[in-house]
């Protein structure tokens, strides 16, 4: 990964708005050109680019993002795949644009992204049904990274082991709720 790409990925991970703005400035014209050359509009190009940035953001935030090409190539490939899918659903023609840029397969990433969104939505529904104090215990442990000792003190449990047992019971309830919503 080049230094510039690494800096961009790190900036996205930190939520740096300036990095996102430069990402748009640097890569949107390429996507705009591809979409317009293939029966699209500027508005559609913006939508495609925005969705690709969301895919990239989610991959980076999950912590499993490995860039095996230039960032520009990755973004172009995601946008190309999204645009092909949109054209296919609208039955519009797509010209071969493979000469514009090196293309890498991203179908799996997009499918995983959509599946993850569905799973997260189901988990959110299950968490909403879970109630207190379980919701807060799970949030504090898994999202806020609090130790069992800190959770013990926060909730007034007599020991970290008691807090751990409560967390286990909460997880069991959450699993039941999660799998009942599917």
PDB file of C-alpha atoms in Angstrom:
ATOM      1  CA  UNK A   1       0.000   0.000   0.000  1.00  0.00           C
ATOM      2  CA  UNK A   2       1.427   3.391  -0.944  1.00  0.00           C
ATOM      3  CA  UNK A   3       2.014   6.013   1.747  1.00  0.00           C
ATOM      4  CA  UNK A   4      -0.759   8.209   0.314  1.00  0.00           C
ATOM      5  CA  UNK A   5      -3.228   5.302   0.296  1.00  0.00           C
ATOM      6  CA  UNK A   6      -2.206   4.343   3.842  1.00  0.00           C
ATOM      7  CA  UNK A   7      -2.707   7.933   4.995  1.00  0.00           C
ATOM      8  CA  UNK A   8      -6.148   7.986   3.352  1.00  0.00           C
ATOM      9  CA  UNK A   9      -7.181   4.676   4.940  1.00  0.00           C
ATOM     10  CA  UNK A  10      -5.960   5.868   8.358  1.00  0.00           C
ATOM     11  CA  UNK A  11      -7.821   9.164   7.905  1.00  0.00           C
ATOM     12  CA  UNK A  12     -11.037   7.340   7.060  1.00  0.00           C
ATOM     13  CA  UNK A  13     -10.576   5.090  10.104  1.00  0.00           C
ATOM     14  CA  UNK A  14     -10.247   8.210  12.286  1.00  0.00           C
ATOM     15  CA  UNK A  15     -13.258   9.894  10.690  1.00  0.00           C
ATOM     16  CA  UNK A  16     -11.210  12.756   9.228  1.00  0.00           C
ATOM     17  CA  UNK A  17     -13.601  14.851   7.111  1.00  0.00           C
ATOM     18  CA  UNK A  18     -10.711  16.427   5.178  1.00  0.00           C
ATOM     19  CA  UNK A  19      -9.580  12.983   4.036  1.00  0.00           C
ATOM     20  CA  UNK A  20     -13.093  12.143   2.829  1.00  0.00           C
ATOM     21  CA  UNK A  21     -13.226  15.450   0.993  1.00  0.00           C
ATOM     22  CA  UNK A  22      -9.906  14.779  -0.721  1.00  0.00           C
ATOM     23  CA  UNK A  23     -11.095  11.254  -1.569  1.00  0.00           C
ATOM     24  CA  UNK A  24     -14.072  12.820  -3.320  1.00  0.00           C
ATOM     25  CA  UNK A  25     -11.881  15.407  -5.047  1.00  0.00           C
ATOM     26  CA  UNK A  26      -9.311  12.846  -6.214  1.00  0.00           C
ATOM     27  CA  UNK A  27     -11.528   9.950  -7.302  1.00  0.00           C
ATOM     28  CA  UNK A  28     -15.009  11.221  -8.107  1.00  0.00           C
ATOM     29  CA  UNK A  29     -14.057  12.611 -11.559  1.00  0.00           C
ATOM     30  CA  UNK A  30     -12.968   9.118 -12.652  1.00  0.00           C
ATOM     31  CA  UNK A  31     -16.307   7.655 -11.494  1.00  0.00           C
ATOM     32  CA  UNK A  32     -18.274  10.497 -13.050  1.00  0.00           C
ATOM     33  CA  UNK A  33     -16.561   9.871 -16.386  1.00  0.00           C
ATOM     34  CA  UNK A  34     -17.282   6.144 -16.267  1.00  0.00           C
ATOM     35  CA  UNK A  35     -20.966   6.648 -15.381  1.00  0.00           C
ATOM     36  CA  UNK A  36     -21.591   9.390 -17.953  1.00  0.00           C
ATOM     37  CA  UNK A  37     -19.830   7.374 -20.681  1.00  0.00           C
ATOM     38  CA  UNK A  38     -22.249   4.569 -19.894  1.00  0.00           C
ATOM     39  CA  UNK A  39     -25.672   6.204 -20.074  1.00  0.00           C
ATOM     40  CA  UNK A  40     -25.630   7.738 -16.609  1.00  0.00           C
ATOM     41  CA  UNK A  41     -26.050  11.142 -15.058  1.00  0.00           C
ATOM     42  CA  UNK A  42     -23.954  13.158 -12.646  1.00  0.00           C
ATOM     43  CA  UNK A  43     -26.541  12.492  -9.929  1.00  0.00           C
ATOM     44  CA  UNK A  44     -26.263   8.739 -10.482  1.00  0.00           C
ATOM     45  CA  UNK A  45     -22.469   9.010 -10.379  1.00  0.00           C
ATOM     46  CA  UNK A  46     -22.702  10.811  -7.034  1.00  0.00           C
ATOM     47  CA  UNK A  47     -24.955   8.070  -5.661  1.00  0.00           C
ATOM     48  CA  UNK A  48     -22.655   5.311  -6.900  1.00  0.00           C
ATOM     49  CA  UNK A  49     -19.577   7.051  -5.495  1.00  0.00           C
ATOM     50  CA  UNK A  50     -21.285   7.635  -2.139  1.00  0.00           C
ATOM     51  CA  UNK A  51     -22.242   3.974  -1.861  1.00  0.00           C
ATOM     52  CA  UNK A  52     -18.672   2.931  -2.736  1.00  0.00           C
ATOM     53  CA  UNK A  53     -17.278   5.239  -0.042  1.00  0.00           C
ATOM     54  CA  UNK A  54     -19.690   3.663   2.459  1.00  0.00           C
ATOM     55  CA  UNK A  55     -18.483   0.188   1.460  1.00  0.00           C
ATOM     56  CA  UNK A  56     -14.871   1.345   1.900  1.00  0.00           C
ATOM     57  CA  UNK A  57     -15.649   3.023   5.244  1.00  0.00           C
ATOM     58  CA  UNK A  58     -17.407  -0.084   6.575  1.00  0.00           C
ATOM     59  CA  UNK A  59     -14.548  -2.353   5.497  1.00  0.00           C
ATOM     60  CA  UNK A  60     -11.986  -0.092   7.182  1.00  0.00           C
ATOM     61  CA  UNK A  61     -14.041   0.224  10.379  1.00  0.00           C
ATOM     62  CA  UNK A  62     -14.434  -3.566  10.588  1.00  0.00           C
ATOM     63  CA  UNK A  63     -10.651  -3.755  10.812  1.00  0.00           C
ATOM     64  CA  UNK A  64     -10.271  -6.415   8.135  1.00  0.00           C
ATOM     65  CA  UNK A  65      -9.572  -4.141   5.167  1.00  0.00           C
ATOM     66  CA  UNK A  66      -6.600  -5.295   3.122  1.00  0.00           C
ATOM     67  CA  UNK A  67      -5.780  -3.308   0.043  1.00  0.00           C
ATOM     68  CA  UNK A  68      -4.173  -5.498  -2.623  1.00  0.00           C
ATOM     69  CA  UNK A  69      -4.145  -2.765  -5.262  1.00  0.00           C
ATOM     70  CA  UNK A  70      -4.132   1.001  -5.445  1.00  0.00           C
ATOM     71  CA  UNK A  71      -6.958   2.647  -3.516  1.00  0.00           C
ATOM     72  CA  UNK A  72      -8.008   4.294  -6.778  1.00  0.00           C
ATOM     73  CA  UNK A  73      -8.373   0.863  -8.386  1.00  0.00           C
ATOM     74  CA  UNK A  74     -10.391  -0.462  -5.456  1.00  0.00           C
ATOM     75  CA  UNK A  75     -12.791   2.496  -5.526  1.00  0.00           C
ATOM     76  CA  UNK A  76     -13.134   2.271  -9.306  1.00  0.00           C
ATOM     77  CA  UNK A  77     -13.850  -1.462  -9.101  1.00  0.00           C
ATOM     78  CA  UNK A  78     -16.533  -1.021  -6.438  1.00  0.00           C
ATOM     79  CA  UNK A  79     -18.138   1.811  -8.423  1.00  0.00           C
ATOM     80  CA  UNK A  80     -17.969  -0.171 -11.649  1.00  0.00           C
ATOM     81  CA  UNK A  81     -19.607  -3.196 -10.013  1.00  0.00           C
ATOM     82  CA  UNK A  82     -22.343  -1.008  -8.463  1.00  0.00           C
ATOM     83  CA  UNK A  83     -22.963   0.767 -11.766  1.00  0.00           C
ATOM     84  CA  UNK A  84     -23.125  -2.508 -13.715  1.00  0.00           C
ATOM     85  CA  UNK A  85     -25.643  -3.808 -11.201  1.00  0.00           C
ATOM     86  CA  UNK A  86     -27.736  -0.652 -11.469  1.00  0.00           C
ATOM     87  CA  UNK A  87     -27.627  -0.732 -15.269  1.00  0.00           C
ATOM     88  CA  UNK A  88     -28.616  -4.381 -15.262  1.00  0.00           C
ATOM     89  CA  UNK A  89     -31.619  -3.683 -13.071  1.00  0.00           C
ATOM     90  CA  UNK A  90     -32.655  -0.822 -15.365  1.00  0.00           C
ATOM     91  CA  UNK A  91     -31.805  -2.794 -18.529  1.00  0.00           C
ATOM     92  CA  UNK A  92     -29.520  -0.077 -19.870  1.00  0.00           C
ATOM     93  CA  UNK A  93     -26.432  -0.780 -21.971  1.00  0.00           C
ATOM     94  CA  UNK A  94     -22.929  -0.720 -20.548  1.00  0.00           C
ATOM     95  CA  UNK A  95     -19.886  -0.134 -22.742  1.00  0.00           C
ATOM     96  CA  UNK A  96     -16.670  -1.904 -21.911  1.00  0.00           C
ATOM     97  CA  UNK A  97     -14.634   0.473 -19.784  1.00  0.00           C
ATOM     98  CA  UNK A  98     -11.938  -1.971 -18.812  1.00  0.00           C
ATOM     99  CA  UNK A  99      -9.407   0.119 -20.698  1.00  0.00           C
ATOM    100  CA  UNK A 100      -9.885   3.010 -18.240  1.00  0.00           C
ATOM    101  CA  UNK A 101      -8.496   1.338 -15.207  1.00  0.00           C
ATOM    102  CA  UNK A 102      -7.217  -1.916 -13.768  1.00  0.00           C
ATOM    103  CA  UNK A 103     -10.214  -3.729 -12.268  1.00  0.00           C
ATOM    104  CA  UNK A 104     -10.286  -6.013  -9.254  1.00  0.00           C
ATOM    105  CA  UNK A 105     -13.213  -8.246  -8.259  1.00  0.00           C
ATOM    106  CA  UNK A 106     -15.362  -6.750  -5.522  1.00  0.00           C
ATOM    107  CA  UNK A 107     -18.553  -8.796  -5.818  1.00  0.00           C
ATOM    108  CA  UNK A 108     -17.757 -10.685  -2.636  1.00  0.00           C
ATOM    109  CA  UNK A 109     -17.080  -7.457  -0.734  1.00  0.00           C
ATOM    110  CA  UNK A 110     -20.424  -5.983  -1.807  1.00  0.00           C
ATOM    111  CA  UNK A 111     -22.337  -9.144  -0.957  1.00  0.00           C
ATOM    112  CA  UNK A 112     -20.608  -9.325   2.437  1.00  0.00           C
ATOM    113  CA  UNK A 113     -21.335  -5.632   3.014  1.00  0.00           C
ATOM    114  CA  UNK A 114     -25.047  -6.097   2.326  1.00  0.00           C
ATOM    115  CA  UNK A 115     -25.222  -9.258   4.443  1.00  0.00           C
ATOM    116  CA  UNK A 116     -23.427  -7.451   7.275  1.00  0.00           C
ATOM    117  CA  UNK A 117     -25.947  -4.601   7.059  1.00  0.00           C
ATOM    118  CA  UNK A 118     -28.815  -7.090   7.366  1.00  0.00           C
ATOM    119  CA  UNK A 119     -27.157  -8.855  10.302  1.00  0.00           C
ATOM    120  CA  UNK A 120     -26.431  -5.560  12.069  1.00  0.00           C
ATOM    121  CA  UNK A 121     -30.033  -4.485  11.622  1.00  0.00           C
ATOM    122  CA  UNK A 122     -31.241  -7.762  13.143  1.00  0.00           C
ATOM    123  CA  UNK A 123     -28.770  -7.376  16.010  1.00  0.00           C
ATOM    124  CA  UNK A 124     -29.990  -3.833  16.625  1.00  0.00           C
ATOM    125  CA  UNK A 125     -33.579  -5.102  16.815  1.00  0.00           C
ATOM    126  CA  UNK A 126     -32.534  -7.831  19.257  1.00  0.00           C
ATOM    127  CA  UNK A 127     -30.636  -5.307  21.403  1.00  0.00           C
ATOM    128  CA  UNK A 128     -33.698  -3.048  21.469  1.00  0.00           C
ATOM    129  CA  UNK A 129     -35.761  -5.949  22.826  1.00  0.00           C
ATOM    130  CA  UNK A 130     -33.072  -6.951  25.346  1.00  0.00           C
ATOM    131  CA  UNK A 131     -33.681  -4.183  27.860  1.00  0.00           C
ATOM    132  CA  UNK A 132     -31.623  -2.956  30.787  1.00  0.00           C
ATOM    133  CA  UNK A 133     -29.161  -3.665  32.365  1.00  0.00           C
ATOM    134  CA  UNK A 134     -28.209  -6.261  29.734  1.00  0.00           C
ATOM    135  CA  UNK A 135     -28.102  -3.787  26.852  1.00  0.00           C
ATOM    136  CA  UNK A 136     -25.721  -1.500  28.754  1.00  0.00           C
ATOM    137  CA  UNK A 137     -23.535  -4.360  29.998  1.00  0.00           C
ATOM    138  CA  UNK A 138     -23.088  -5.697  26.472  1.00  0.00           C
ATOM    139  CA  UNK A 139     -22.533  -2.200  25.088  1.00  0.00           C
ATOM    140  CA  UNK A 140     -19.985  -1.342  27.773  1.00  0.00           C
ATOM    141  CA  UNK A 141     -18.046  -4.576  27.329  1.00  0.00           C
ATOM    142  CA  UNK A 142     -18.073  -4.976  23.535  1.00  0.00           C
ATOM    143  CA  UNK A 143     -18.374  -1.399  22.286  1.00  0.00           C
ATOM    144  CA  UNK A 144     -16.784   0.705  25.035  1.00  0.00           C
ATOM    145  CA  UNK A 145     -14.205  -2.014  25.870  1.00  0.00           C
ATOM    146  CA  UNK A 146     -14.727  -1.704  29.610  1.00  0.00           C
ATOM    147  CA  UNK A 147     -13.192  -4.438  31.737  1.00  0.00           C
ATOM    148  CA  UNK A 148     -15.355  -6.741  33.835  1.00  0.00           C
ATOM    149  CA  UNK A 149     -13.985  -4.963  36.923  1.00  0.00           C
ATOM    150  CA  UNK A 150     -15.157  -1.585  35.573  1.00  0.00           C
ATOM    151  CA  UNK A 151     -18.588  -3.045  34.767  1.00  0.00           C
ATOM    152  CA  UNK A 152     -18.694  -4.575  38.257  1.00  0.00           C
ATOM    153  CA  UNK A 153     -18.092  -1.148  39.812  1.00  0.00           C
ATOM    154  CA  UNK A 154     -20.519   0.628  37.492  1.00  0.00           C
ATOM    155  CA  UNK A 155     -23.406  -1.730  38.257  1.00  0.00           C
ATOM    156  CA  UNK A 156     -22.508  -2.476  41.871  1.00  0.00           C
ATOM    157  CA  UNK A 157     -21.853  -6.205  41.513  1.00  0.00           C
ATOM    158  CA  UNK A 158     -19.957  -7.797  44.402  1.00  0.00           C
ATOM    159  CA  UNK A 159     -17.213  -9.168  42.131  1.00  0.00           C
ATOM    160  CA  UNK A 160     -15.999  -9.174  38.552  1.00  0.00           C
ATOM    161  CA  UNK A 161     -17.028 -12.847  38.381  1.00  0.00           C
ATOM    162  CA  UNK A 162     -20.620 -11.907  39.181  1.00  0.00           C
ATOM    163  CA  UNK A 163     -20.531  -9.268  36.449  1.00  0.00           C
ATOM    164  CA  UNK A 164     -19.088 -11.868  34.070  1.00  0.00           C
ATOM    165  CA  UNK A 165     -21.915 -14.291  34.917  1.00  0.00           C
ATOM    166  CA  UNK A 166     -24.472 -11.548  34.305  1.00  0.00           C
ATOM    167  CA  UNK A 167     -22.848 -10.713  30.965  1.00  0.00           C
ATOM    168  CA  UNK A 168     -23.032 -14.399  30.000  1.00  0.00           C
ATOM    169  CA  UNK A 169     -26.751 -14.540  30.841  1.00  0.00           C
ATOM    170  CA  UNK A 170     -27.322 -11.359  28.874  1.00  0.00           C
ATOM    171  CA  UNK A 171     -25.504 -12.798  25.872  1.00  0.00           C
ATOM    172  CA  UNK A 172     -27.634 -15.938  26.024  1.00  0.00           C
ATOM    173  CA  UNK A 173     -30.796 -13.802  26.032  1.00  0.00           C
ATOM    174  CA  UNK A 174     -29.439 -11.708  23.162  1.00  0.00           C
ATOM    175  CA  UNK A 175     -28.680 -14.840  21.122  1.00  0.00           C
ATOM    176  CA  UNK A 176     -32.215 -16.127  21.656  1.00  0.00           C
ATOM    177  CA  UNK A 177     -33.686 -12.767  20.630  1.00  0.00           C
ATOM    178  CA  UNK A 178     -31.359 -12.449  17.631  1.00  0.00           C
ATOM    179  CA  UNK A 179     -32.156 -15.888  16.254  1.00  0.00           C
ATOM    180  CA  UNK A 180     -35.893 -15.460  16.885  1.00  0.00           C
ATOM    181  CA  UNK A 181     -35.953 -12.315  14.670  1.00  0.00           C
ATOM    182  CA  UNK A 182     -34.421 -14.123  11.677  1.00  0.00           C
TER     183      UNK A 182
END
